[in-house]
Amino acid sequence: MAMRISSRMLNGLVQQANRELLSSSTYLSMSLYFLDHELPGSARWCRAQSDEERGHALKIFDHVVKRRAKGGMVSHKGEIEAGWTSPVGVWEKALQLEIENSNSILELVKHAREEGDFTSEGFLMWYVNEQVEEESAVKDILENAKQVIATTGLYVTYDAQIAQKQR
């Protein structure tokens, strides 16, 4: 039955949705960091990424509702990290967030397979593919930022290009 969802899967999906909301808040904080440091390109990219992460959470909550599952809760359990000292530090945290999201999603796919929950597995495959794109985009920015930061002052020039990068 496509509508049936176990409590284990429901809890995992709700936790993932909340993880996406935490990522959204963290990217928003990153955007503010970049604005404080006069780096509007990086700020725009992080702001757009914040919106995208929120959209990911809403998509999960919508999926849960469509399956008539009960128990979806919004709760921030994580702490939003701040206090970065450089653009590279921000991008390192962004990559860490994306890798953690990828691992969590892959764990959910594993649970769906174990339970024979093909509906959840099919739904989650979009997230698996999305995470490949997101990890790749952030890794590219991080690697470029590391190279550029080594040449004092050029990050400001690179910043203008970040707003154009895909998410």
Short mmCIF file of N, CA, C and O in Angstrom, two decimals, residues 51-145:
data_model
loop_
_atom_site.label_atom_id
_atom_site.label_comp_id
_atom_site.label_asym_id
_atom_site.label_seq_id
_atom_site.Cartn_x
_atom_site.Cartn_y
_atom_site.Cartn_z
N ASP A 51 16.79 29.67 0.90
CA ASP A 51 15.43 29.49 0.39
C ASP A 51 15.24 28.08 -0.17
O ASP A 51 14.20 27.45 0.03
N GLU A 52 16.26 27.58 -0.87
CA GLU A 52 16.17 26.24 -1.46
C GLU A 52 16.07 25.17 -0.38
O GLU A 52 15.27 24.24 -0.48
N GLU A 53 16.87 25.31 0.68
CA GLU A 53 16.84 24.34 1.78
C GLU A 53 15.46 24.34 2.45
O GLU A 53 14.93 23.28 2.80
N ARG A 54 14.88 25.51 2.62
CA ARG A 54 13.54 25.59 3.20
C ARG A 54 12.54 24.88 2.29
O ARG A 54 11.65 24.16 2.77
N GLY A 55 12.69 25.06 1.00
CA GLY A 55 11.83 24.37 0.04
C GLY A 55 11.96 22.85 0.16
O GLY A 55 10.96 22.12 0.02
N HIS A 56 13.17 22.38 0.41
CA HIS A 56 13.37 20.93 0.59
C HIS A 56 12.59 20.43 1.79
O HIS A 56 11.97 19.35 1.75
N ALA A 57 12.62 21.19 2.88
CA ALA A 57 11.88 20.80 4.08
C ALA A 57 10.39 20.76 3.81
O ALA A 57 9.70 19.81 4.19
N LEU A 58 9.88 21.79 3.15
CA LEU A 58 8.45 21.85 2.86
C LEU A 58 8.01 20.69 1.97
O LEU A 58 6.92 20.13 2.15
N LYS A 59 8.86 20.31 1.04
CA LYS A 59 8.56 19.19 0.16
C LYS A 59 8.41 17.90 0.97
O LYS A 59 7.52 17.09 0.71
N ILE A 60 9.27 17.72 1.96
CA ILE A 60 9.16 16.53 2.82
C ILE A 60 7.88 16.58 3.63
O ILE A 60 7.14 15.59 3.70
N PHE A 61 7.59 17.73 4.25
CA PHE A 61 6.36 17.84 5.03
C PHE A 61 5.13 17.60 4.15
O PHE A 61 4.18 16.94 4.56
N ASP A 62 5.14 18.11 2.92
CA ASP A 62 4.02 17.89 2.00
C ASP A 62 3.86 16.40 1.69
O ASP A 62 2.73 15.88 1.62
N HIS A 63 4.97 15.70 1.52
CA HIS A 63 4.94 14.26 1.25
C HIS A 63 4.31 13.51 2.43
O HIS A 63 3.46 12.63 2.23
N VAL A 64 4.70 13.87 3.63
CA VAL A 64 4.15 13.24 4.83
C VAL A 64 2.64 13.47 4.91
O VAL A 64 1.86 12.55 5.19
N VAL A 65 2.21 14.69 4.63
CA VAL A 65 0.78 15.02 4.68
C VAL A 65 0.01 14.24 3.62
O VAL A 65 -1.08 13.70 3.89
N LYS A 66 0.55 14.13 2.40
CA LYS A 66 -0.13 13.39 1.33
C LYS A 66 -0.35 11.93 1.73
O LYS A 66 -1.33 11.32 1.32
N ARG A 67 0.57 11.40 2.51
CA ARG A 67 0.45 10.00 2.93
C ARG A 67 -0.40 9.86 4.19
O ARG A 67 -0.51 8.79 4.75
N ARG A 68 -1.01 10.95 4.62
CA ARG A 68 -1.91 10.97 5.77
C ARG A 68 -1.22 10.51 7.06
O ARG A 68 -1.86 9.98 7.96
N ALA A 69 0.08 10.73 7.13
CA ALA A 69 0.83 10.36 8.33
C ALA A 69 0.65 11.44 9.37
O ALA A 69 0.52 12.62 9.05
N LYS A 70 0.64 11.05 10.59
CA LYS A 70 0.47 11.99 11.70
C LYS A 70 1.78 12.09 12.47
O LYS A 70 2.50 11.12 12.61
N GLY A 71 2.07 13.27 12.97
CA GLY A 71 3.24 13.43 13.81
C GLY A 71 4.32 14.32 13.26
O GLY A 71 5.40 14.43 13.83
N GLY A 72 4.06 14.99 12.13
CA GLY A 72 5.06 15.91 11.59
C GLY A 72 5.21 17.13 12.48
O GLY A 72 4.23 17.79 12.78
N MET A 73 6.41 17.36 12.94
CA MET A 73 6.66 18.48 13.84
C MET A 73 7.85 19.29 13.35
O MET A 73 8.84 18.71 12.89
N VAL A 74 7.75 20.59 13.47
CA VAL A 74 8.87 21.46 13.18
C VAL A 74 9.56 21.73 14.49
O VAL A 74 8.95 22.20 15.45
N SER A 75 10.83 21.39 14.56
CA SER A 75 11.59 21.65 15.79
C SER A 75 13.06 21.81 15.47
O SER A 75 13.67 20.94 14.86
N HIS A 76 13.61 22.95 15.84
CA HIS A 76 15.05 23.17 15.68
C HIS A 76 15.76 22.59 16.88
O HIS A 76 15.63 23.10 17.99
N LYS A 77 16.49 21.52 16.65
CA LYS A 77 17.24 20.91 17.76
C LYS A 77 18.72 21.26 17.67
O LYS A 77 19.44 21.12 18.62
N GLY A 78 19.14 21.68 16.51
CA GLY A 78 20.56 21.98 16.33
C GLY A 78 20.87 23.43 16.61
O GLY A 78 20.00 24.28 16.66
N GLU A 79 22.12 23.68 16.79
CA GLU A 79 22.61 25.03 17.05
C GLU A 79 23.14 25.60 15.73
O GLU A 79 23.84 24.92 15.00
N ILE A 80 22.78 26.83 15.45
CA ILE A 80 23.30 27.48 14.24
C ILE A 80 24.68 28.01 14.55
O ILE A 80 24.85 28.82 15.46
N GLU A 81 25.63 27.52 13.80
CA GLU A 81 27.02 27.94 14.01
C GLU A 81 27.22 29.31 13.38
O GLU A 81 26.69 29.61 12.32
N ALA A 82 27.99 30.13 14.04
CA ALA A 82 28.35 31.44 13.51
C ALA A 82 29.76 31.75 14.01
O ALA A 82 30.43 30.88 14.53
N GLY A 83 30.19 32.95 13.84
CA GLY A 83 31.51 33.33 14.31
C GLY A 83 32.62 32.91 13.36
O GLY A 83 33.75 32.67 13.78
N TRP A 84 32.30 32.84 12.08
CA TRP A 84 33.32 32.47 11.11
C TRP A 84 34.37 33.57 11.03
O TRP A 84 34.06 34.75 11.25
N THR A 85 35.58 33.20 10.71
CA THR A 85 36.66 34.18 10.63
C THR A 85 37.13 34.45 9.21
O THR A 85 37.95 35.34 9.00
N SER A 86 36.60 33.68 8.24
CA SER A 86 37.00 33.90 6.85
C SER A 86 35.96 33.28 5.92
O SER A 86 35.20 32.40 6.33
N PRO A 87 35.94 33.73 4.68
CA PRO A 87 35.03 33.11 3.71
C PRO A 87 35.28 31.61 3.57
O PRO A 87 34.33 30.83 3.46
N VAL A 88 36.53 31.20 3.63
CA VAL A 88 36.84 29.77 3.51
C VAL A 88 36.19 28.99 4.65
O VAL A 88 35.62 27.91 4.45
N GLY A 89 36.22 29.53 5.86
CA GLY A 89 35.57 28.88 6.99
C GLY A 89 34.07 28.71 6.79
O GLY A 89 33.49 27.69 7.17
N VAL A 90 33.45 29.71 6.18
CA VAL A 90 32.02 29.62 5.89
C VAL A 90 31.76 28.50 4.89
O VAL A 90 30.87 27.67 5.07
N TRP A 91 32.54 28.46 3.80
CA TRP A 91 32.33 27.45 2.77
C TRP A 91 32.66 26.05 3.29
O TRP A 91 32.02 25.07 2.88
N GLU A 92 33.62 25.94 4.20
CA GLU A 92 33.90 24.64 4.80
C GLU A 92 32.69 24.14 5.58
O GLU A 92 32.33 22.97 5.52
N LYS A 93 32.06 25.04 6.32
CA LYS A 93 30.85 24.68 7.08
C LYS A 93 29.72 24.31 6.13
O LYS A 93 28.97 23.36 6.37
N ALA A 94 29.59 25.04 5.04
CA ALA A 94 28.55 24.74 4.06
C ALA A 94 28.74 23.34 3.48
O ALA A 94 27.78 22.57 3.36
N LEU A 95 29.97 22.99 3.17
CA LEU A 95 30.24 21.65 2.63
C LEU A 95 29.93 20.59 3.69
O LEU A 95 29.33 19.55 3.38
N GLN A 96 30.30 20.85 4.92
CA GLN A 96 30.00 19.92 6.01
C GLN A 96 28.48 19.70 6.12
O GLN A 96 28.02 18.57 6.27
N LEU A 97 27.71 20.79 6.04
CA LEU A 97 26.25 20.68 6.09
C LEU A 97 25.72 19.79 4.97
O LEU A 97 24.85 18.94 5.20
N GLU A 98 26.23 20.01 3.77
CA GLU A 98 25.74 19.24 2.62
C GLU A 98 26.10 17.76 2.75
O GLU A 98 25.29 16.89 2.42
N ILE A 99 27.30 17.48 3.23
CA ILE A 99 27.71 16.08 3.41
C ILE A 99 26.85 15.41 4.48
O ILE A 99 26.41 14.27 4.31
N GLU A 100 26.58 16.12 5.57
CA GLU A 100 25.70 15.57 6.62
C GLU A 100 24.31 15.31 6.08
O GLU A 100 23.70 14.27 6.38
N ASN A 101 23.78 16.23 5.28
CA ASN A 101 22.47 16.02 4.67
C ASN A 101 22.49 14.80 3.75
O ASN A 101 21.55 13.99 3.77
N SER A 102 23.53 14.67 2.95
CA SER A 102 23.64 13.52 2.05
C SER A 102 23.64 12.22 2.83
O SER A 102 22.92 11.27 2.49
N ASN A 103 24.44 12.15 3.88
CA ASN A 103 24.52 10.92 4.69
C ASN A 103 23.17 10.59 5.31
O ASN A 103 22.76 9.42 5.35
N SER A 104 22.48 11.60 5.81
CA SER A 104 21.18 11.39 6.42
C SER A 104 20.16 10.87 5.40
O SER A 104 19.38 9.95 5.68
N ILE A 105 20.17 11.45 4.23
CA ILE A 105 19.24 11.03 3.17
C ILE A 105 19.54 9.60 2.73
O ILE A 105 18.62 8.78 2.57
N LEU A 106 20.81 9.27 2.58
CA LEU A 106 21.17 7.91 2.19
C LEU A 106 20.75 6.90 3.25
O LEU A 106 20.32 5.78 2.92
N GLU A 107 20.82 7.29 4.50
CA GLU A 107 20.36 6.42 5.59
C GLU A 107 18.85 6.20 5.49
O GLU A 107 18.35 5.08 5.71
N LEU A 108 18.11 7.25 5.14
CA LEU A 108 16.67 7.11 4.96
C LEU A 108 16.33 6.18 3.78
O LEU A 108 15.40 5.37 3.87
N VAL A 109 17.09 6.28 2.70
CA VAL A 109 16.89 5.39 1.56
C VAL A 109 17.12 3.94 1.99
O VAL A 109 16.34 3.04 1.65
N LYS A 110 18.16 3.74 2.77
CA LYS A 110 18.47 2.40 3.28
C LYS A 110 17.30 1.85 4.11
O LYS A 110 16.89 0.70 3.93
N HIS A 111 16.75 2.68 5.00
CA HIS A 111 15.61 2.26 5.81
C HIS A 111 14.39 1.95 4.94
O HIS A 111 13.68 0.96 5.18
N ALA A 112 14.16 2.78 3.95
CA ALA A 112 13.02 2.55 3.05
C ALA A 112 13.16 1.20 2.36
O ALA A 112 12.19 0.45 2.24
N ARG A 113 14.37 0.89 1.90
CA ARG A 113 14.60 -0.40 1.24
C ARG A 113 14.39 -1.56 2.19
O ARG A 113 13.79 -2.58 1.83
N GLU A 114 14.91 -1.42 3.41
CA GLU A 114 14.75 -2.48 4.41
C GLU A 114 13.28 -2.75 4.70
O GLU A 114 12.88 -3.89 4.94
N GLU A 115 12.46 -1.71 4.68
CA GLU A 115 11.04 -1.83 5.00
C GLU A 115 10.17 -2.13 3.78
O GLU A 115 8.97 -2.34 3.91
N GLY A 116 10.78 -2.11 2.60
CA GLY A 116 9.99 -2.30 1.38
C GLY A 116 9.06 -1.12 1.12
O GLY A 116 8.02 -1.27 0.48
N ASP A 117 9.46 0.05 1.58
CA ASP A 117 8.67 1.28 1.40
C ASP A 117 9.12 1.95 0.10
O ASP A 117 9.93 2.86 0.10
N PHE A 118 8.57 1.46 -1.02
CA PHE A 118 8.98 1.95 -2.33
C PHE A 118 8.53 3.39 -2.57
O PHE A 118 9.16 4.12 -3.33
N THR A 119 7.47 3.79 -1.91
CA THR A 119 6.99 5.17 -2.04
C THR A 119 8.02 6.14 -1.47
O THR A 119 8.40 7.12 -2.12
N SER A 120 8.49 5.85 -0.26
CA SER A 120 9.52 6.72 0.34
C SER A 120 10.82 6.65 -0.44
O SER A 120 11.47 7.67 -0.66
N GLU A 121 11.19 5.45 -0.88
CA GLU A 121 12.44 5.32 -1.63
C GLU A 121 12.40 6.15 -2.90
O GLU A 121 13.34 6.89 -3.20
N GLY A 122 11.30 6.06 -3.63
CA GLY A 122 11.17 6.84 -4.87
C GLY A 122 11.20 8.34 -4.58
O GLY A 122 11.86 9.11 -5.29
N PHE A 123 10.50 8.74 -3.54
CA PHE A 123 10.49 10.15 -3.15
C PHE A 123 11.90 10.63 -2.81
O PHE A 123 12.32 11.72 -3.22
N LEU A 124 12.63 9.83 -2.07
CA LEU A 124 13.96 10.23 -1.59
C LEU A 124 15.02 10.26 -2.69
O LEU A 124 16.03 10.95 -2.54
N MET A 125 14.80 9.57 -3.80
CA MET A 125 15.81 9.56 -4.87
C MET A 125 16.02 10.95 -5.45
O MET A 125 17.12 11.30 -5.87
N TRP A 126 14.97 11.78 -5.45
CA TRP A 126 15.15 13.16 -5.89
C TRP A 126 16.18 13.85 -5.01
O TRP A 126 17.06 14.57 -5.50
N TYR A 127 16.11 13.62 -3.69
CA TYR A 127 17.04 14.23 -2.75
C TYR A 127 18.46 13.70 -2.94
O TYR A 127 19.43 14.45 -2.81
N VAL A 128 18.59 12.42 -3.24
CA VAL A 128 19.92 11.84 -3.49
C VAL A 128 20.57 12.58 -4.65
O VAL A 128 21.73 13.03 -4.57
N ASN A 129 19.84 12.74 -5.75
CA ASN A 129 20.38 13.44 -6.92
C ASN A 129 20.64 14.91 -6.63
O ASN A 129 21.64 15.48 -7.09
N GLU A 130 19.76 15.54 -5.89
CA GLU A 130 19.93 16.95 -5.52
C GLU A 130 21.20 17.14 -4.69
O GLU A 130 21.93 18.11 -4.87
N GLN A 131 21.48 16.21 -3.79
CA GLN A 131 22.66 16.33 -2.94
C GLN A 131 23.96 16.22 -3.74
O GLN A 131 24.95 16.86 -3.40
N VAL A 132 23.95 15.44 -4.80
CA VAL A 132 25.13 15.38 -5.66
C VAL A 132 25.41 16.77 -6.22
O VAL A 132 26.56 17.25 -6.20
N GLU A 133 24.36 17.44 -6.69
CA GLU A 133 24.50 18.80 -7.23
C GLU A 133 24.97 19.78 -6.15
O GLU A 133 25.85 20.60 -6.39
N GLU A 134 24.37 19.69 -4.96
CA GLU A 134 24.68 20.66 -3.91
C GLU A 134 26.10 20.47 -3.37
O GLU A 134 26.83 21.44 -3.18
N GLU A 135 26.49 19.23 -3.14
CA GLU A 135 27.86 19.00 -2.67
C GLU A 135 28.87 19.48 -3.71
O GLU A 135 29.87 20.11 -3.36
N SER A 136 28.59 19.20 -4.96
CA SER A 136 29.50 19.60 -6.03
C SER A 136 29.62 21.12 -6.11
O SER A 136 30.74 21.67 -6.22
N ALA A 137 28.49 21.83 -6.04
CA ALA A 137 28.52 23.29 -6.13
C ALA A 137 29.31 23.91 -4.98
O ALA A 137 30.16 24.78 -5.20
N VAL A 138 29.04 23.45 -3.76
CA VAL A 138 29.74 24.03 -2.61
C VAL A 138 31.21 23.66 -2.63
O VAL A 138 32.07 24.49 -2.32
N LYS A 139 31.53 22.43 -3.02
CA LYS A 139 32.94 22.02 -3.10
C LYS A 139 33.70 22.88 -4.11
O LYS A 139 34.82 23.30 -3.86
N ASP A 140 33.07 23.17 -5.25
CA ASP A 140 33.70 24.03 -6.26
C ASP A 140 33.97 25.42 -5.69
O ASP A 140 35.07 25.97 -5.87
N ILE A 141 32.98 26.00 -5.03
CA ILE A 141 33.16 27.33 -4.45
C ILE A 141 34.26 27.30 -3.39
O ILE A 141 35.13 28.17 -3.35
N LEU A 142 34.24 26.29 -2.53
CA LEU A 142 35.25 26.19 -1.48
C LEU A 142 36.65 26.08 -2.08
O LEU A 142 37.57 26.80 -1.64
N GLU A 143 36.83 25.23 -3.05
CA GLU A 143 38.16 25.06 -3.65
C GLU A 143 38.62 26.35 -4.33
O GLU A 143 39.78 26.75 -4.20
N ASN A 144 37.72 27.03 -5.04
CA ASN A 144 38.07 28.31 -5.65
C ASN A 144 38.39 29.36 -4.60
O ASN A 144 39.34 30.13 -4.74
N ALA A 145 37.59 29.38 -3.52
CA ALA A 145 37.82 30.35 -2.44
C ALA A 145 39.19 30.13 -1.81
O ALA A 145 39.91 31.10 -1.51
#
